[in-house]
Structures are given as C-alpha cells and as structure tokens.
Amino acid sequence: QADVRPARCLHERFRPRLCAMGKLNIETLRKGITEILNASKEKPRNFLEAVELQIGLKDYDPRKDKRFSGTIRLPHVARPTLKVCILGDAVHCEQAQRAGLPFRSVEDLKQLNKDKKLVQKFARSFDAFLASQALIAKIPRLLGAGPRLKPGKFPTLVQHSDDLERKVLETRSLVKFQLKKVLCMSVVVGHVNMAPGELRQNCLMSINFLVSLLKNNWNNVNRLHLKSTMGTPFTIYG
C-alpha cells in the first residue's frame, strides 16, 4: 500500500533534508516555470495542459535494489480535470448528487452483472474512485472475481465524517512516485493555469519527497525536467 502523507506532516518530518534542495538552482526552476507558462499562453490549446516533472535516476538497479513507492498530497491541486467517481451508500450518493459529482450506488454496480467488458469499460471511464465504508469490502463481490480494478484505481475509503468535495480535491492533489523496471518516470505536478508560485511550491515539494525516497538521496538523481503536455522539456537539474 502506498504511503500517503499530508503536505504539512511531510514538511515537518523531512525538515532536516530540506537543505538538500540546495542541489537545485531555484532560479533555474523559476525560469523553467516561466518559460513553460508563457509558451502555453502563446500557443493555447483547447484543453488544459498538465505540467509534468520528468525524472531520470542513476546508480539504481531495479532488479536488485528495493523498488520504492510513495504518495504525497501537494499544497495546490495538480490535476483539476481528474475524473473521480464516488461508489457510495445512500448518504454519500445523496451528497455526491448535491455536489454534482459522478457516483454509483450498489444497485448501479449490480447492473454491470459482473460482466468483464462492462466492468472494464466502467473502470476506464474514471481516473480514480472513492468508496463508502459499507461498499469497499463488497467491491470484489459486486464486480466479480479477479483484478477488475487495477491497484492504482482501487477505491480510497471515504467516511461519513469526511467532506466529500474536499476529499475529491485531495485526490486531485495526490502525486505518486513508483520505481518500476526502468530508471525514468514522470508525474503530474500542476497545470498551465496555475500561478507560478503555486507551481513552484508543488515542484519543490514533489522533488524533495522524491529525494527522500531514494536510497542515496540526490546522488541517485541524474536529471530533472519540467514539461507541459504539448510543450518542450526544460531541464531544471542535471
């Protein structure tokens, strides 16, 4: 299970390591963000461009070294267009309806009739799911045996005491770092409609968290780039 840490707790826990950010030239980061945002304004698209942090690692052997995985909630919403569906009981379905959020009830899930194609089509329709406590244990039985929802899409628990709209915003602010079989990865840290200062804060927190996951911290970082969806990469480190 991925380790999810609120931004405030992360900041306090890794305070001694914040000095490692000296490895990153803040002015270079500012310049990169400015260029990316200006380029998106000069050539606007008919969709919201994401801003990705592209990472190249070194001195890491995915076959031998422990593969890391960690999730952090950023201070500013990174993916406002992320499609989140509520798998809710009566209370959460009513709240979702009032808030204009997509939702499915137990009866809606039963109508899929455990059909593999229908379940997969439903799963592909959304980027993330939140589920009521009463439903989350029933999901394998409702959707059928086997991995119908990928691990990255398995629902996050939501309680009646939670603010549903806030929970959705938190989901859109999450960034997950996971080492797989290759030494490169990319994560969405923002979008081109963000203020430069907000994007910079998201970038710094993401980078600092990534470094804390690496066995040799900055010594395992080869290159860092920032890139909008349709833009060109800007090297901020390496």
mmCIF file of C-alpha atoms in Angstrom:
data_model
loop_
_atom_site.group_PDB
_atom_site.id
_atom_site.type_symbol
_atom_site.label_atom_id
_atom_site.label_comp_id
_atom_site.label_asym_id
_atom_site.label_seq_id
_atom_site.Cartn_x
_atom_site.Cartn_y
_atom_site.Cartn_z
ATOM 1 C CA GLN A 1 0.000 0.000 0.000
ATOM 2 C CA ALA A 2 1.330 3.435 -0.955
ATOM 3 C CA ASP A 3 2.311 5.737 1.873
ATOM 4 C CA VAL A 4 0.165 8.871 1.741
ATOM 5 C CA ARG A 5 1.488 11.803 3.749
ATOM 6 C CA PRO A 6 -0.170 15.191 4.090
ATOM 7 C CA ALA A 7 1.982 18.108 2.974
ATOM 8 C CA ARG A 8 2.234 19.588 6.476
ATOM 9 C CA CYS A 9 3.437 16.349 8.062
ATOM 10 C CA LEU A 10 5.901 15.776 5.250
ATOM 11 C CA HIS A 11 7.375 19.247 5.670
ATOM 12 C CA GLU A 12 7.930 18.695 9.368
ATOM 13 C CA ARG A 13 9.199 15.147 9.087
ATOM 14 C CA PHE A 14 11.761 15.900 6.390
ATOM 15 C CA ARG A 15 12.810 19.333 7.651
ATOM 16 C CA PRO A 16 16.474 18.238 8.091
ATOM 17 C CA ARG A 17 16.595 17.214 4.463
ATOM 18 C CA LEU A 18 15.206 20.439 3.057
ATOM 19 C CA CYS A 19 18.766 21.730 2.854
ATOM 20 C CA ALA A 20 19.252 19.166 0.079
ATOM 21 C CA MET A 21 17.224 21.490 -2.120
ATOM 22 C CA GLY A 22 20.443 23.476 -2.373
ATOM 23 C CA LYS A 23 21.309 20.983 -5.111
ATOM 24 C CA LEU A 24 18.535 22.517 -7.178
ATOM 25 C CA ASN A 25 19.004 26.030 -8.509
ATOM 26 C CA ILE A 26 15.785 27.832 -7.586
ATOM 27 C CA GLU A 27 16.331 30.496 -10.244
ATOM 28 C CA THR A 28 16.591 27.767 -12.888
ATOM 29 C CA LEU A 29 13.300 26.343 -11.622
ATOM 30 C CA ARG A 30 11.677 29.807 -11.748
ATOM 31 C CA LYS A 31 12.930 30.329 -15.292
ATOM 32 C CA GLY A 32 11.650 26.923 -16.400
ATOM 33 C CA ILE A 33 8.207 27.546 -14.953
ATOM 34 C CA THR A 34 8.030 30.997 -16.546
ATOM 35 C CA GLU A 35 9.011 29.662 -19.976
ATOM 36 C CA ILE A 36 6.524 26.785 -19.810
ATOM 37 C CA LEU A 37 3.622 29.014 -18.728
ATOM 38 C CA ASN A 38 4.459 31.713 -21.288
ATOM 39 C CA ALA A 39 4.712 29.142 -24.086
ATOM 40 C CA SER A 40 1.283 27.759 -23.191
ATOM 41 C CA LYS A 41 -0.200 31.279 -23.422
ATOM 42 C CA GLU A 42 1.434 31.958 -26.782
ATOM 43 C CA LYS A 43 0.007 28.755 -28.219
ATOM 44 C CA PRO A 44 -3.199 27.993 -26.265
ATOM 45 C CA ARG A 45 -4.786 24.573 -26.618
ATOM 46 C CA ASN A 46 -8.426 23.576 -26.418
ATOM 47 C CA PHE A 47 -7.711 21.535 -23.293
ATOM 48 C CA LEU A 48 -5.904 22.135 -20.009
ATOM 49 C CA GLU A 49 -2.248 21.203 -20.389
ATOM 50 C CA ALA A 50 -0.682 19.370 -17.467
ATOM 51 C CA VAL A 51 2.827 20.164 -16.249
ATOM 52 C CA GLU A 52 4.937 17.072 -15.668
ATOM 53 C CA LEU A 53 8.073 16.525 -13.635
ATOM 54 C CA GLN A 54 10.202 14.101 -15.643
ATOM 55 C CA ILE A 55 12.822 12.200 -13.659
ATOM 56 C CA GLY A 56 15.935 10.295 -14.675
ATOM 57 C CA LEU A 57 17.689 8.252 -11.985
ATOM 58 C CA LYS A 58 21.186 6.778 -11.805
ATOM 59 C CA ASP A 59 23.106 4.184 -9.773
ATOM 60 C CA TYR A 60 19.917 2.232 -9.180
ATOM 61 C CA ASP A 61 19.312 -1.384 -10.164
ATOM 62 C CA PRO A 62 15.564 -2.096 -10.240
ATOM 63 C CA ARG A 63 16.298 -5.837 -10.286
ATOM 64 C CA LYS A 64 18.376 -5.778 -7.103
ATOM 65 C CA ASP A 65 17.586 -2.594 -5.211
ATOM 66 C CA LYS A 66 14.322 -2.215 -3.342
ATOM 67 C CA ARG A 67 11.714 -0.536 -5.525
ATOM 68 C CA PHE A 68 10.271 2.485 -3.787
ATOM 69 C CA SER A 69 6.701 3.699 -3.806
ATOM 70 C CA GLY A 70 5.291 6.757 -2.090
ATOM 71 C CA THR A 71 2.401 9.184 -2.426
ATOM 72 C CA ILE A 72 2.202 12.789 -1.258
ATOM 73 C CA ARG A 73 -0.572 15.359 -1.236
ATOM 74 C CA LEU A 74 0.588 18.624 -2.783
ATOM 75 C CA PRO A 75 -0.424 22.051 -1.423
ATOM 76 C CA HIS A 76 -2.185 23.002 -4.672
ATOM 77 C CA VAL A 77 -4.485 20.898 -6.857
ATOM 78 C CA ALA A 78 -2.313 19.377 -9.573
ATOM 79 C CA ARG A 79 -4.969 17.623 -11.690
ATOM 80 C CA PRO A 80 -8.263 19.575 -11.594
ATOM 81 C CA THR A 81 -9.663 17.583 -14.534
ATOM 82 C CA LEU A 82 -9.064 14.195 -12.868
ATOM 83 C CA LYS A 83 -12.322 12.252 -13.124
ATOM 84 C CA VAL A 84 -13.271 10.908 -9.688
ATOM 85 C CA CYS A 85 -16.305 8.663 -9.141
ATOM 86 C CA ILE A 86 -17.988 8.030 -5.790
ATOM 87 C CA LEU A 87 -19.033 4.445 -5.079
ATOM 88 C CA GLY A 88 -21.422 5.359 -2.335
ATOM 89 C CA ASP A 89 -24.019 4.258 0.125
ATOM 90 C CA ALA A 90 -27.286 6.216 0.324
ATOM 91 C CA VAL A 91 -25.688 9.063 2.308
ATOM 92 C CA HIS A 92 -22.700 9.536 0.008
ATOM 93 C CA CYS A 93 -24.780 9.172 -3.168
ATOM 94 C CA GLU A 94 -27.057 11.959 -1.949
ATOM 95 C CA GLN A 95 -24.062 14.169 -1.074
ATOM 96 C CA ALA A 96 -22.448 13.470 -4.448
ATOM 97 C CA GLN A 97 -25.655 14.312 -6.281
ATOM 98 C CA ARG A 98 -25.953 17.636 -4.442
ATOM 99 C CA ALA A 99 -22.320 18.459 -5.235
ATOM 100 C CA GLY A 100 -22.629 17.467 -8.892
ATOM 101 C CA LEU A 101 -20.090 14.646 -8.541
ATOM 102 C CA PRO A 102 -20.305 11.373 -10.519
ATOM 103 C CA PHE A 103 -21.460 8.485 -8.338
ATOM 104 C CA ARG A 104 -22.625 4.879 -8.473
ATOM 105 C CA SER A 105 -24.765 3.050 -5.933
ATOM 106 C CA VAL A 106 -24.759 -0.656 -5.065
ATOM 107 C CA GLU A 107 -27.672 -1.119 -7.468
ATOM 108 C CA ASP A 108 -25.734 0.598 -10.260
ATOM 109 C CA LEU A 109 -22.779 -1.765 -9.723
ATOM 110 C CA LYS A 110 -25.073 -4.787 -9.646
ATOM 111 C CA GLN A 111 -26.417 -3.782 -13.075
ATOM 112 C CA LEU A 112 -22.934 -4.395 -14.523
ATOM 113 C CA ASN A 113 -23.758 -8.054 -13.788
ATOM 114 C CA LYS A 114 -20.062 -8.861 -13.211
ATOM 115 C CA ASP A 115 -19.576 -8.657 -16.976
ATOM 116 C CA LYS A 116 -15.844 -8.265 -17.562
ATOM 117 C CA LYS A 117 -16.205 -5.933 -20.555
ATOM 118 C CA LEU A 118 -18.769 -3.714 -18.839
ATOM 119 C CA VAL A 119 -16.694 -3.519 -15.658
ATOM 120 C CA GLN A 120 -13.548 -2.628 -17.595
ATOM 121 C CA LYS A 121 -15.415 -0.001 -19.610
ATOM 122 C CA PHE A 122 -16.733 1.485 -16.366
ATOM 123 C CA ALA A 123 -13.241 1.470 -14.802
ATOM 124 C CA ARG A 124 -11.750 3.214 -17.851
ATOM 125 C CA SER A 125 -14.368 5.964 -17.625
ATOM 126 C CA PHE A 126 -12.792 7.382 -14.457
ATOM 127 C CA ASP A 127 -9.289 8.130 -13.208
ATOM 128 C CA ALA A 128 -9.932 7.434 -9.514
ATOM 129 C CA PHE A 129 -12.607 6.148 -7.174
ATOM 130 C CA LEU A 130 -13.754 6.923 -3.637
ATOM 131 C CA ALA A 131 -15.889 4.361 -1.810
ATOM 132 C CA SER A 132 -18.074 4.342 1.284
ATOM 133 C CA GLN A 133 -17.025 2.012 4.074
ATOM 134 C CA ALA A 134 -20.151 -0.079 3.537
ATOM 135 C CA LEU A 135 -19.198 -0.689 -0.107
ATOM 136 C CA ILE A 136 -15.435 -1.018 -0.191
ATOM 137 C CA ALA A 137 -15.376 -4.601 1.139
ATOM 138 C CA LYS A 138 -18.167 -5.613 -1.269
ATOM 139 C CA ILE A 139 -16.483 -4.347 -4.437
ATOM 140 C CA PRO A 140 -14.772 -7.650 -5.390
ATOM 141 C CA ARG A 141 -18.114 -9.465 -4.974
ATOM 142 C CA LEU A 142 -20.068 -6.802 -6.886
ATOM 143 C CA LEU A 143 -17.642 -6.565 -9.799
ATOM 144 C CA GLY A 144 -16.721 -10.242 -9.989
ATOM 145 C CA ALA A 145 -13.657 -12.318 -9.199
ATOM 146 C CA GLY A 146 -10.253 -11.257 -10.446
ATOM 147 C CA PRO A 147 -8.437 -7.926 -10.717
ATOM 148 C CA ARG A 148 -11.219 -5.897 -12.367
ATOM 149 C CA LEU A 149 -9.911 -2.629 -10.927
ATOM 150 C CA LYS A 150 -6.185 -2.083 -11.249
ATOM 151 C CA PRO A 151 -4.274 -1.451 -7.984
ATOM 152 C CA GLY A 152 -3.807 2.183 -8.915
ATOM 153 C CA LYS A 153 -7.567 2.566 -9.317
ATOM 154 C CA PHE A 154 -8.808 0.597 -6.335
ATOM 155 C CA PRO A 155 -11.119 2.914 -4.362
ATOM 156 C CA THR A 156 -9.961 5.044 -1.462
ATOM 157 C CA LEU A 157 -12.085 4.851 1.659
ATOM 158 C CA VAL A 158 -14.299 7.833 2.452
ATOM 159 C CA GLN A 159 -16.128 8.197 5.775
ATOM 160 C CA HIS A 160 -19.415 9.944 6.545
ATOM 161 C CA SER A 161 -17.443 12.435 8.634
ATOM 162 C CA ASP A 162 -15.368 13.435 5.579
ATOM 163 C CA ASP A 163 -16.214 16.423 3.415
ATOM 164 C CA LEU A 164 -16.825 14.685 0.075
ATOM 165 C CA GLU A 165 -15.882 17.654 -2.118
ATOM 166 C CA ARG A 166 -12.700 18.220 -0.110
ATOM 167 C CA LYS A 167 -11.854 14.522 -0.447
ATOM 168 C CA VAL A 168 -12.141 14.809 -4.214
ATOM 169 C CA LEU A 169 -9.833 17.849 -4.210
ATOM 170 C CA GLU A 170 -7.331 15.927 -2.086
ATOM 171 C CA THR A 171 -7.424 13.072 -4.597
ATOM 172 C CA ARG A 172 -6.677 15.543 -7.390
ATOM 173 C CA SER A 173 -3.693 16.817 -5.385
ATOM 174 C CA LEU A 174 -2.004 13.429 -4.930
ATOM 175 C CA VAL A 175 1.260 12.550 -6.646
ATOM 176 C CA LYS A 176 2.626 9.017 -6.643
ATOM 177 C CA PHE A 177 6.269 8.082 -7.207
ATOM 178 C CA GLN A 178 6.893 4.427 -8.005
ATOM 179 C CA LEU A 179 10.056 2.798 -9.342
ATOM 180 C CA LYS A 180 9.281 0.035 -11.817
ATOM 181 C CA LYS A 181 11.622 -1.632 -14.294
ATOM 182 C CA VAL A 182 13.229 1.477 -15.771
ATOM 183 C CA LEU A 183 15.145 4.426 -14.311
ATOM 184 C CA CYS A 184 12.838 7.111 -15.635
ATOM 185 C CA MET A 185 9.389 8.265 -14.570
ATOM 186 C CA SER A 186 7.117 11.258 -14.790
ATOM 187 C CA VAL A 187 4.425 12.660 -12.514
ATOM 188 C CA VAL A 188 1.930 15.495 -12.938
ATOM 189 C CA VAL A 189 2.777 18.346 -10.555
ATOM 190 C CA GLY A 190 0.432 21.015 -11.898
ATOM 191 C CA HIS A 191 -1.152 22.625 -14.934
ATOM 192 C CA VAL A 192 -0.585 25.690 -17.105
ATOM 193 C CA ASN A 193 -3.346 27.761 -15.479
ATOM 194 C CA MET A 194 -1.596 27.750 -12.110
ATOM 195 C CA ALA A 195 0.152 30.793 -10.693
ATOM 196 C CA PRO A 196 3.965 30.493 -10.979
ATOM 197 C CA GLY A 197 4.349 30.482 -7.198
ATOM 198 C CA GLU A 198 1.836 27.645 -6.774
ATOM 199 C CA LEU A 199 3.518 25.549 -9.433
ATOM 200 C CA ARG A 200 6.912 26.204 -7.869
ATOM 201 C CA GLN A 201 5.680 25.051 -4.454
ATOM 202 C CA ASN A 202 4.265 21.863 -5.955
ATOM 203 C CA CYS A 203 7.535 21.203 -7.785
ATOM 204 C CA LEU A 204 9.712 21.746 -4.716
ATOM 205 C CA MET A 205 7.573 19.513 -2.524
ATOM 206 C CA SER A 206 7.469 16.783 -5.175
ATOM 207 C CA ILE A 207 11.221 16.851 -5.722
ATOM 208 C CA ASN A 208 12.002 16.896 -2.028
ATOM 209 C CA PHE A 209 9.700 13.935 -1.430
ATOM 210 C CA LEU A 210 11.232 12.003 -4.331
ATOM 211 C CA VAL A 211 14.732 12.588 -2.959
ATOM 212 C CA SER A 212 13.627 11.306 0.460
ATOM 213 C CA LEU A 213 12.534 8.008 -1.178
ATOM 214 C CA LEU A 214 15.872 7.356 -2.888
ATOM 215 C CA LYS A 215 18.466 5.220 -1.127
ATOM 216 C CA ASN A 216 21.255 7.752 -1.730
ATOM 217 C CA ASN A 217 19.059 10.848 -1.996
ATOM 218 C CA TRP A 218 20.398 13.380 -4.531
ATOM 219 C CA ASN A 219 23.218 11.008 -5.549
ATOM 220 C CA ASN A 220 20.594 8.903 -7.327
ATOM 221 C CA VAL A 221 19.166 11.840 -9.309
ATOM 222 C CA ASN A 222 20.558 12.147 -12.815
ATOM 223 C CA ARG A 223 18.244 14.672 -14.469
ATOM 224 C CA LEU A 224 15.022 16.557 -13.786
ATOM 225 C CA HIS A 225 12.892 18.175 -16.475
ATOM 226 C CA LEU A 226 9.653 20.139 -16.491
ATOM 227 C CA LYS A 227 7.328 19.788 -19.465
ATOM 228 C CA SER A 228 3.797 20.816 -20.357
ATOM 229 C CA THR A 229 1.670 18.341 -22.296
ATOM 230 C CA MET A 230 2.371 19.902 -25.695
ATOM 231 C CA GLY A 231 5.495 21.876 -24.825
ATOM 232 C CA THR A 232 9.207 21.152 -24.957
ATOM 233 C CA PRO A 233 11.115 19.875 -21.902
ATOM 234 C CA PHE A 234 13.045 22.330 -19.744
ATOM 235 C CA THR A 235 15.981 20.922 -17.767
ATOM 236 C CA ILE A 236 15.957 22.106 -14.145
ATOM 237 C CA TYR A 237 18.652 19.760 -12.868
ATOM 238 C CA GLY A 238 21.478 17.725 -14.375
#
